[in-house]
XYZ file of C-alpha atoms in Angstrom:
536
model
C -51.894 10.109 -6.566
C -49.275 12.873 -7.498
C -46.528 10.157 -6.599
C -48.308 7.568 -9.149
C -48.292 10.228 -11.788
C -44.852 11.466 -11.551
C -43.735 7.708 -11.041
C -45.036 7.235 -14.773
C -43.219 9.938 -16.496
C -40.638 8.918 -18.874
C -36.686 8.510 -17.567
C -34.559 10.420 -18.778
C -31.670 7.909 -19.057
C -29.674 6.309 -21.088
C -28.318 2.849 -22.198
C -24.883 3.268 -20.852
C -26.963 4.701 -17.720
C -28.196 1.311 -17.188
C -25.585 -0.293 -16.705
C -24.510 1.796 -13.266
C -25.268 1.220 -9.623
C -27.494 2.213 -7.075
C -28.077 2.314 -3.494
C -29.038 4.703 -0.303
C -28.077 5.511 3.422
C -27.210 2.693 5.904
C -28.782 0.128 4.224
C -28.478 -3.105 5.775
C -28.906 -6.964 5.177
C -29.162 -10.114 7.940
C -28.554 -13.314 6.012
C -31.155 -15.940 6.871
C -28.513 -18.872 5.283
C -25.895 -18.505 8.611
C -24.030 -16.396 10.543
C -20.675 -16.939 9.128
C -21.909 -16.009 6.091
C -24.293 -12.771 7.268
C -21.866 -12.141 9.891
C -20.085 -8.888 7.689
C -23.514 -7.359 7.319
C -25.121 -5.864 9.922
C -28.620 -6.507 10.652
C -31.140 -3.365 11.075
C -34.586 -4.155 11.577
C -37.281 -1.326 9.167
C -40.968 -2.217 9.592
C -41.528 -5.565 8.250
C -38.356 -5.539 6.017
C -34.661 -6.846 6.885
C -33.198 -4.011 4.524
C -33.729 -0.610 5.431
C -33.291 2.227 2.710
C -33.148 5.725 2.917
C -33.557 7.402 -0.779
C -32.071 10.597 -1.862
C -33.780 13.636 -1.639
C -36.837 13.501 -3.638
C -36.518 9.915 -4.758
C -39.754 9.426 -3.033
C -41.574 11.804 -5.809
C -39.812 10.746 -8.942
C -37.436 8.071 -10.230
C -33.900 9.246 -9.698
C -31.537 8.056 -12.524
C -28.033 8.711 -13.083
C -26.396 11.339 -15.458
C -24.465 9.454 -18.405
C -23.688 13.063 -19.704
C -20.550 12.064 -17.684
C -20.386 8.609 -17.382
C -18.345 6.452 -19.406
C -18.435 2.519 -20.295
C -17.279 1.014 -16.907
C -14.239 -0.963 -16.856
C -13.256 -0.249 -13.196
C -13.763 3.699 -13.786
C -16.748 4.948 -12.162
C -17.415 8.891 -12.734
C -19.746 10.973 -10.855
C -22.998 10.556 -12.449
C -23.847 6.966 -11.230
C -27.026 8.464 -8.897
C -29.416 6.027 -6.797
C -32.415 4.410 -8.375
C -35.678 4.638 -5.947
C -36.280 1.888 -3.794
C -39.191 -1.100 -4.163
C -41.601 0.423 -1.773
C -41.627 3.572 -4.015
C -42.771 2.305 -7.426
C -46.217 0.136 -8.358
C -46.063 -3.638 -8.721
C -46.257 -3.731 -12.611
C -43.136 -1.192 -12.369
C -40.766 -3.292 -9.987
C -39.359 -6.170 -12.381
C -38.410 -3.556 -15.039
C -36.879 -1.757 -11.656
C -35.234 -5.163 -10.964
C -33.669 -5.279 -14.157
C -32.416 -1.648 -14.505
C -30.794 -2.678 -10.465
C -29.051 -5.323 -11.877
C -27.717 -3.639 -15.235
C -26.131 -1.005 -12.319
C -24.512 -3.354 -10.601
C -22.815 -4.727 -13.464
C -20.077 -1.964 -12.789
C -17.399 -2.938 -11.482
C -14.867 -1.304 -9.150
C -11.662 -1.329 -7.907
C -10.912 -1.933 -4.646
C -7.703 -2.178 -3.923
C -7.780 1.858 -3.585
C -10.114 2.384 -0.353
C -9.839 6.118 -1.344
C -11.998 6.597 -5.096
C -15.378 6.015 -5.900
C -16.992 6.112 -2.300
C -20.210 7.031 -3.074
C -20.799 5.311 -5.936
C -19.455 2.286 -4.343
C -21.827 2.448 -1.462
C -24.468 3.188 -3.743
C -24.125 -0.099 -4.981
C -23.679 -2.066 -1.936
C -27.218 -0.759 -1.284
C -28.174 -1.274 -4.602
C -27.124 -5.377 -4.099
C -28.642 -5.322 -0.866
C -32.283 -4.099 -2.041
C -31.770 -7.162 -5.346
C -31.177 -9.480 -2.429
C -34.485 -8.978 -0.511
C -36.239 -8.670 -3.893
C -34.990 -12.439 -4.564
C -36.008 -13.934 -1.382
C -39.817 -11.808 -1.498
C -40.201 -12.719 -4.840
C -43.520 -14.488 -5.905
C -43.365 -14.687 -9.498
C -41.500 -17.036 -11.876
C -38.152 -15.409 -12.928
C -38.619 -14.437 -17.207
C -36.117 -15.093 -19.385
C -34.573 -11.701 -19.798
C -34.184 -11.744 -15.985
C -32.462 -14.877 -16.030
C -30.366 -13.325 -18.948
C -29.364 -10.100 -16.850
C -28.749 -12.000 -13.676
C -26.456 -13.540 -15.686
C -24.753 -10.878 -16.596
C -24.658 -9.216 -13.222
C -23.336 -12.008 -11.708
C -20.555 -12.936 -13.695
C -19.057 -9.406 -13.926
C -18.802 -9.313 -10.666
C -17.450 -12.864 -9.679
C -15.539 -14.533 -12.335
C -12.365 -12.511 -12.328
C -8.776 -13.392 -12.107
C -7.617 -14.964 -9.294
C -3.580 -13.864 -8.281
C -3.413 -16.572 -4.773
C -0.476 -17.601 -2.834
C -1.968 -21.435 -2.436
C -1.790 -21.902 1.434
C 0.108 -25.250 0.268
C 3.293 -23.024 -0.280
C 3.313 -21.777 3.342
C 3.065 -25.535 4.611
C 5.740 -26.371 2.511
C 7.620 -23.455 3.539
C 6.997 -24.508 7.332
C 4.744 -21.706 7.889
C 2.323 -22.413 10.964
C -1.057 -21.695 9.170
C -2.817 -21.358 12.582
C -1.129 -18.161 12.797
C -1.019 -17.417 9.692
C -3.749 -14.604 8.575
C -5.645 -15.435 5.771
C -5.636 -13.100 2.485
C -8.950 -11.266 2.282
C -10.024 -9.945 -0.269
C -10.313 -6.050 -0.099
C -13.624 -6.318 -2.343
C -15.609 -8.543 0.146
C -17.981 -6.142 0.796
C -19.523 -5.930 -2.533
C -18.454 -9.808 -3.256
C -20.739 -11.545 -0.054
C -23.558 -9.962 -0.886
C -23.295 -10.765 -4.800
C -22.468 -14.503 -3.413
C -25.677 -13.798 -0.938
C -27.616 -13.000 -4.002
C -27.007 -15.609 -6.156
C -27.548 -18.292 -3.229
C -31.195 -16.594 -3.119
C -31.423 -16.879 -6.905
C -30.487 -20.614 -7.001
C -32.615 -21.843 -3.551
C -35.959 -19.732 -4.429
C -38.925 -21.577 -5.723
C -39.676 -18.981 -8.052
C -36.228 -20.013 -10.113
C -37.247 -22.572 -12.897
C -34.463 -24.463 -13.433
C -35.268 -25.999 -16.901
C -35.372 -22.200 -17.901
C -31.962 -21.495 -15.846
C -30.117 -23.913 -16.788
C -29.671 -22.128 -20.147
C -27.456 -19.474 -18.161
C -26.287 -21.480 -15.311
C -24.679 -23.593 -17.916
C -21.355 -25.867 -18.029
C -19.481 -22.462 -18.545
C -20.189 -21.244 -15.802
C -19.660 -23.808 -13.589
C -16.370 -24.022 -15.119
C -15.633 -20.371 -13.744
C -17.471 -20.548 -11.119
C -15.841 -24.126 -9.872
C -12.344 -21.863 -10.439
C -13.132 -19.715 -7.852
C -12.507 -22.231 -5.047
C -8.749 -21.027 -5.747
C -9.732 -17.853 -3.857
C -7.449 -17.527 -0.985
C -10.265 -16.281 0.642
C -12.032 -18.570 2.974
C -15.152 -16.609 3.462
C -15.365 -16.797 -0.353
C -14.356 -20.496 -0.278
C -17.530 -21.213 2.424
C -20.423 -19.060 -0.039
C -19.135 -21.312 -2.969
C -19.077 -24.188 -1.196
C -22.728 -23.779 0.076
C -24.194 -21.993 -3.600
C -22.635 -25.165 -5.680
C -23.729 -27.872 -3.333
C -27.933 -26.031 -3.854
C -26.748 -25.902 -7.631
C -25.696 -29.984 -7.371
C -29.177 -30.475 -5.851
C -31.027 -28.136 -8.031
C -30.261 -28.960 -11.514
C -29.599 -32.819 -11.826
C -28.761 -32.638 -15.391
C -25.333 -31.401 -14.416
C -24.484 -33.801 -11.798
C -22.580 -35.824 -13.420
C -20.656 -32.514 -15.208
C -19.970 -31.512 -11.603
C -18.463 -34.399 -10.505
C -16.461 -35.035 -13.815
C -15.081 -31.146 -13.068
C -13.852 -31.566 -9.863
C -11.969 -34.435 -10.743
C -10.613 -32.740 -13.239
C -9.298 -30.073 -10.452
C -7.915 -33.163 -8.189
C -6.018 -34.389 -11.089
C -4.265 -31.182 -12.093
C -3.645 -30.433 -8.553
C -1.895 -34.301 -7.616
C -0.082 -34.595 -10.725
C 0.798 -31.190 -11.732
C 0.419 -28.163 -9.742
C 0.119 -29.329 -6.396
C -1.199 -25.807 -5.546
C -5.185 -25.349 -5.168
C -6.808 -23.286 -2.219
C -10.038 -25.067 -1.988
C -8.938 -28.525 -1.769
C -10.700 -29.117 1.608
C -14.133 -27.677 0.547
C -14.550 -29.527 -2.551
C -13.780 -32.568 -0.628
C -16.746 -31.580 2.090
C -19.514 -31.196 -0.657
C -18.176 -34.454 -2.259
C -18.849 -35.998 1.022
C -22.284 -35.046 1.056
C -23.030 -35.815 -2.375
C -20.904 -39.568 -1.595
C -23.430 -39.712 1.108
C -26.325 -39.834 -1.454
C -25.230 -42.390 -3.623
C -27.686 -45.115 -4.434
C -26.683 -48.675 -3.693
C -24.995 -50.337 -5.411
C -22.387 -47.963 -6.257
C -21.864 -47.312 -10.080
C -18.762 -48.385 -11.697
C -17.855 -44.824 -12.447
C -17.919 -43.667 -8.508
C -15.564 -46.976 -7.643
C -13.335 -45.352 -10.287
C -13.124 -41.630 -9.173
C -12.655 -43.417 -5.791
C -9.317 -45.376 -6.890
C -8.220 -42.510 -10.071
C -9.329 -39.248 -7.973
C -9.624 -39.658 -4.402
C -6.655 -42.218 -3.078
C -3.889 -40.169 -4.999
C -4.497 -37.206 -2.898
C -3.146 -38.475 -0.323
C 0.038 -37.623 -2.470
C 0.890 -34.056 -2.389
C 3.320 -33.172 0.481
C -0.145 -30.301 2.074
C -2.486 -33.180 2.899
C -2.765 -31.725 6.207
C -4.641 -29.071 5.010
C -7.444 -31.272 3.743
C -7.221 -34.771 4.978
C -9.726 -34.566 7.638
C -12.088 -34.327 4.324
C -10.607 -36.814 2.368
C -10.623 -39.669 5.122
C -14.398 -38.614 5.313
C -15.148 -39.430 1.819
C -12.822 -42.612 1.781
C -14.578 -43.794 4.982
C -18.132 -42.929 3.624
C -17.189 -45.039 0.202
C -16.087 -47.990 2.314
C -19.622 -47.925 4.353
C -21.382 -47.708 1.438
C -19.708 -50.838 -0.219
C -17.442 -52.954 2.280
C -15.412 -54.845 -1.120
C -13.963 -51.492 -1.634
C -12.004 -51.470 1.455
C -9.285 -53.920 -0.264
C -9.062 -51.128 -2.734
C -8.766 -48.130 -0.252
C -5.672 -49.816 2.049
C -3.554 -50.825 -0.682
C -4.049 -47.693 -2.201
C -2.914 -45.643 1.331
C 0.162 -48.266 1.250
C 0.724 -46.973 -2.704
C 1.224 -43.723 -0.972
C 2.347 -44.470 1.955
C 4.950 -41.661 3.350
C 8.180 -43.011 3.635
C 10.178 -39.748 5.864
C 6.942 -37.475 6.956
C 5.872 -38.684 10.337
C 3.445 -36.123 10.467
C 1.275 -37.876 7.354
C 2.340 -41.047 8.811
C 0.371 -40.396 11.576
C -2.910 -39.369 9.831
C -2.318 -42.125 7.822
C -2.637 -44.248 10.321
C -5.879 -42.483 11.903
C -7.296 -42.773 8.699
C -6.182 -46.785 8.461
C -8.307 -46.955 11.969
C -11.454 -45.305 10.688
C -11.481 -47.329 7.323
C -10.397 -50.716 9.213
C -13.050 -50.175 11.590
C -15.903 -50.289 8.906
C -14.068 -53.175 7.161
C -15.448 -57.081 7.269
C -12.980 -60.033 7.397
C -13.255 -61.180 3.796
C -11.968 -57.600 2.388
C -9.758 -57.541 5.635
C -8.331 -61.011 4.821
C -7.198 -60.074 1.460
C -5.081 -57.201 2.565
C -3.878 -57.918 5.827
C 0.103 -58.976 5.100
C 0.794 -56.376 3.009
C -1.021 -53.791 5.531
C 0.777 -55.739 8.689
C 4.418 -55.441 6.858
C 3.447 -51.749 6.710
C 2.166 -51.116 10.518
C 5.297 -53.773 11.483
C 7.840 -50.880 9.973
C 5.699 -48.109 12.478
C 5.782 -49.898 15.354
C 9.760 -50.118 14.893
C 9.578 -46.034 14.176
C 12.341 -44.114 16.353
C 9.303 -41.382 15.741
C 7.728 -42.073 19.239
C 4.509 -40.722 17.833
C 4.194 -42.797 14.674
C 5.712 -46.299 17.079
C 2.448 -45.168 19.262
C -0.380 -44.569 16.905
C 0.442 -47.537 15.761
C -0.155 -49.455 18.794
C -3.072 -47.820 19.857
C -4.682 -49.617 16.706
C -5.264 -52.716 18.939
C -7.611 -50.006 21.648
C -10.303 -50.445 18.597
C -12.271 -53.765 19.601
C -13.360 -53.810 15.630
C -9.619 -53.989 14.986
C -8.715 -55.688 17.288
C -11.179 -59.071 16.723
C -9.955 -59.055 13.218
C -6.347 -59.155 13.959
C -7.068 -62.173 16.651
C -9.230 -63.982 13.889
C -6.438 -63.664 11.865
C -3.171 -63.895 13.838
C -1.625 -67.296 12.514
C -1.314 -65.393 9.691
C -0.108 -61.745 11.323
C 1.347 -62.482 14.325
C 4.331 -64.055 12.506
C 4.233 -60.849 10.554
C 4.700 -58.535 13.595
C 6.106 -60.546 16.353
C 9.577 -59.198 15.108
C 8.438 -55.652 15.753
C 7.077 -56.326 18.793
C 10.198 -58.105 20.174
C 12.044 -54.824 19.275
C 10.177 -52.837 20.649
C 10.004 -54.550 23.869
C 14.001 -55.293 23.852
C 15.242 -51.911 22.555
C 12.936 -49.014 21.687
C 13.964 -45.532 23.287
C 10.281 -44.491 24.520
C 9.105 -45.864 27.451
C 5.457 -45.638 26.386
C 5.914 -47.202 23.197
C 7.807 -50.087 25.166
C 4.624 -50.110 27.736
C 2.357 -50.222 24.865
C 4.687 -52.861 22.952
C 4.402 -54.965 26.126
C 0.979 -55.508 26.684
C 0.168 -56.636 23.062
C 2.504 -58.873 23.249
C 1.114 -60.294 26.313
C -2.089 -60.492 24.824
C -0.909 -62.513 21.930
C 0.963 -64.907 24.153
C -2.542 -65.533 26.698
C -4.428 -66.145 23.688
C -1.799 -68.541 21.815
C 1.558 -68.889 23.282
C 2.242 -72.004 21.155
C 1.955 -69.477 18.265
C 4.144 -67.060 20.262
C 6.776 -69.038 21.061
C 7.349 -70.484 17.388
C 7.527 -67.031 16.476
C 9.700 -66.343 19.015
C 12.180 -69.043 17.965
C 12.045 -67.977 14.409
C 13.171 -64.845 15.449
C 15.943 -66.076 17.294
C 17.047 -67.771 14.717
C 17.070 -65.039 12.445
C 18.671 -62.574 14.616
C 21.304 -65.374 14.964
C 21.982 -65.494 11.195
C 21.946 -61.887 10.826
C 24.623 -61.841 13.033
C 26.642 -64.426 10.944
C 25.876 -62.113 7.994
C 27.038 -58.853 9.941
C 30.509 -60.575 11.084
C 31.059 -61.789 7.292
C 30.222 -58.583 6.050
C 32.649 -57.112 8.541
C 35.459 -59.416 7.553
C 34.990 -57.997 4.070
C 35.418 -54.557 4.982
C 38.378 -55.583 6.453
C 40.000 -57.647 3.549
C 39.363 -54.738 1.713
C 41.149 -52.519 3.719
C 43.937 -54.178 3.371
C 43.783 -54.498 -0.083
C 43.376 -50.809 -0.376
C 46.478 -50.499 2.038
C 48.978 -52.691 -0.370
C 47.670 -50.741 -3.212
C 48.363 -47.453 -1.527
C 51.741 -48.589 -0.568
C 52.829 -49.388 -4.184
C 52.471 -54.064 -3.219
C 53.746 -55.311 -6.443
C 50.192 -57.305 -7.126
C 46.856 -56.999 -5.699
C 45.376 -59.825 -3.813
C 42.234 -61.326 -5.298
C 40.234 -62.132 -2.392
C 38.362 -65.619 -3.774
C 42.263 -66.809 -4.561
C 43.467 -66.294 -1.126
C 40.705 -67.231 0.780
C 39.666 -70.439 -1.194
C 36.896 -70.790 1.762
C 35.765 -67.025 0.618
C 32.025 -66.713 0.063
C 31.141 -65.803 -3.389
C 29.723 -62.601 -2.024
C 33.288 -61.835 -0.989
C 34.686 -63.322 -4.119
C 32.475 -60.588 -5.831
C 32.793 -57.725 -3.752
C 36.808 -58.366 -4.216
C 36.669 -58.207 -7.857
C 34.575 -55.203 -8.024
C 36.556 -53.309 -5.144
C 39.697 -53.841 -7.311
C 38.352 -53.215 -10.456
C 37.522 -49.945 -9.349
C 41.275 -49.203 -7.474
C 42.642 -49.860 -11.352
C 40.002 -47.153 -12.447
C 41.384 -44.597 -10.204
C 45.194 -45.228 -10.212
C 45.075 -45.217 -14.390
């Protein structure tokens, strides 16, 4: 009874006291939404509760504010008088959302971390402060009001949305740096940040959050901001807004299509302008879920962030840091509508690398997964451009890219398709495959080169050996072309020789060789043209 009374007696604190932070002793919080995420906190069972709190002495008899005699509005200056509020347990239902609120207004301070050394207690105080808001959240069994909504709000985006100051981990595969290695930048203010991130994931999944009402705060702006954070180079922070926007995409369907017009928005500025994003890769993974959901049939304005979006990033020289992603969400387009998969290989052959056998070689483990869920009608459209393409790996002094290459005939999918089709691609590729078999430097490649060759010429050797003549034939007049070519060389290095030696008159080659080709006649004319330019 004596607690009730003295739990009723006016606070003795002021506006700018409101706005502090709280907390206790050894507070602690086990996340319920994974371990990677709950992992930094550590879990301490009290009674019936996951968060244990210890108040400060007397806090069990009377509220305990803080003293704004010596506070002072909080940019990232925190001075002594930011005291704990009491805990939950210690006030009467009708009390605890105005306790709620005044929680929240305290942990709209904000402090700076980057010196381990100031503000200890009042920085602990809040961590327990965010903790105690967090099991509030998930116990609550009331609709959130408006003026909650309004502080949460508040609370949240003083503590997230801030400026971010990354080195993109794009730079360091550029730079050659091996990222496996390489330790991440973490963010010295993580242990106030997860459980802010752990807080608003509660705010968003709980039934008690009306999202006609919330959507007036969790607005375009900021999803803006908080779709800007994925440049953290943090990737515990990149993982809590991964999970928090994909329960936002599911949660308030009005902005679905905002969300997806934003993060194209992102993909463009980082192909065509920046080429420097951290969070690439996790954007990609809730786009694959949400590309997973699409109704059939597709909407014209998904085929278009497929073609506009999604096959130019296989652009930028980092794909390796996010193409595991991106093949996922090309692959999942193609099995949702087979008449895109035209689309999707002539768009990898737009980009396809030219002197990076690295991206060669996801590009062509990529080529296998989207082939695979391709039907011949899409496949028949595309196949001699795509064959030219695969014909230039197999010839690849890159044993890796001559090999992946190869291995695309292992996929019976791939394989039936080519046979179906090989009057039209064998012609295409016997070349290669003669090459290979005659000259390449790796003996596996050779091996490999071998038996599809012998596969083609069980199935059709007719086929095989008009190919084979062609190709003889061609190799024969590319040999004419190489002696001619050589004879030129020589003609003009004689040419260059009388000139040199002060000859009275330079030879035009198409007068003295009346049997000269024309390509000589021309290369004559332009070789001397150019000896005048220099001796005048």
């Amino acid at each position: 009874m004596f607690k009730q009374i003295l739990s009723k007696l006016p606070r003795k604190s002021s506006k700018n006291s409101e706005s502090r932070e709280h907390g206790g002793n050894n507070a602690s919080y086990s996340s319920v939404y994974g371990g990677s995420r709950g992992g930094d906190l550590v879990s301490e069972k009290s009674g019936n509760s996951s968060v244990s709190y210890s108040p400060a002495p007397d806090s069990s008899a009377a509220d305990v504010g803080w003293k704004s005699s010596n506070s002072k509005p909080c940019g990232n200056n925190v001075l002594s008088g930011y005291e704990a509020l009491p805990a939950f347990k210690y006030v009467p239902a009708s009390e605890k959302q105005n306790l709620f609120i005044k929680k929240i207004r305290m942990c709209c301070v904000v402090f700076d971390f980057n010196d381990p050394t100031t503000n200890l207690k009042e920085k602990e105080i809040k961590r327990q402060t965010l903790l105690e808001l967090v099991e509030y959240v998930s116990s609550a069994n009331g609709k959130f009001s408006e003026v909650v909504l309004l502080e949460i709000d508040k609370m949240v985006s003083a503590n997230l949305f801030r400026s971010l100051n990354p080195q993109p981990r794009e730079n360091k595969v550029v730079e050659g740096v091996d990222l496996e290695e390489e330790e991440p930048s973490m963010d010295p203010a993580w242990p106030h940040l997860q459980i802010v991130y752990e807080f608003l994931l509660r705010f968003i999944v709980s039934p008690e959050t009306d999202a006609k009402l919330a959507k007036r705060y969790v607005d375009q702006n900021f999803l803006i901001r908080f779709l800007d954070l994925f440049d953290s180079e943090d990737p515990r922070e990149r993982e809590y807004l991964k999970t928090i926007l994909h329960r936002i995409y599911g949660k308030f369907m009005v902005y679905r299509p905002f969300i997806r017009t934003a993060i194209n928005n992102i993909f463009f500025r980082f192909v065509f302008e920046t080429e420097k994003h951290n969070g690439i890769g996790e954007l990609l993974e809730i786009l694959g879920s949400i590309i997973n959901g699409f109704a059939l049939p597709l909407k014209e304005e998904h085929k278009v962030f497929l073609v506009r979006a999604l096959i130019p990033l296989h652009k930028p020289k980092c794909l390796a840091m996010y193409h595991q992603q991106l093949s996922y969400c090309i692959t999942q387009f193609v099995e949702k509508d087979c008449k895109l998969a035209d689309s999707v290989v002539r768009g990898l052959l737009k980009y396809w690398p030219v002197t990076n056998s690295a991206k060669e070689v996801m590009f062509l483990n990529e080529l296998e997964e989207v082939l695979e869920a391709t039907q011949p009608p899409e496949f028949q459209r595309c196949m001699v451009p795509l064959f030219r393409q695969i014909a230039r790996c197999l010839n690849s002094l890159h044993f890796q890219v001559a090999e992946r290459a190869l291995l695309l005939w292992n996929n019976d999918h791939i394989q039936n398709l080519i046979l179906q089709n090989r009057k039209v691609i064998v012609p295409v590729i016997f070349p290669a495959l003669e090459k290979n078999a005659r000259k390449h430097w790796n003996p596996a490649v050779q091996s490999l080169t071998l038996n599809i060759r012998k596969i083609f010429y069980d199935l059709d050797p007719k086929l095989c050996k008009e190919c084979l003549h062609k190709f003889q034939e061609d190799e024969s007049k590319g040999d004419e072309i190489e002696a001619r070519r050589e004879t030129t060389w020589k003609r003009l290095e004689e040419l260059a020789e009388k000139k040199a030696s002060g000859s009275e008159a330079m030879l035009i080659p198409h007068k003295a060789n009346a049997n000269a080709s024309p390509e000589d006649s021309e290369i004559g004319l332009k070789f001397q043209a150019a000896i005048k330019k220099v001796s005048n």
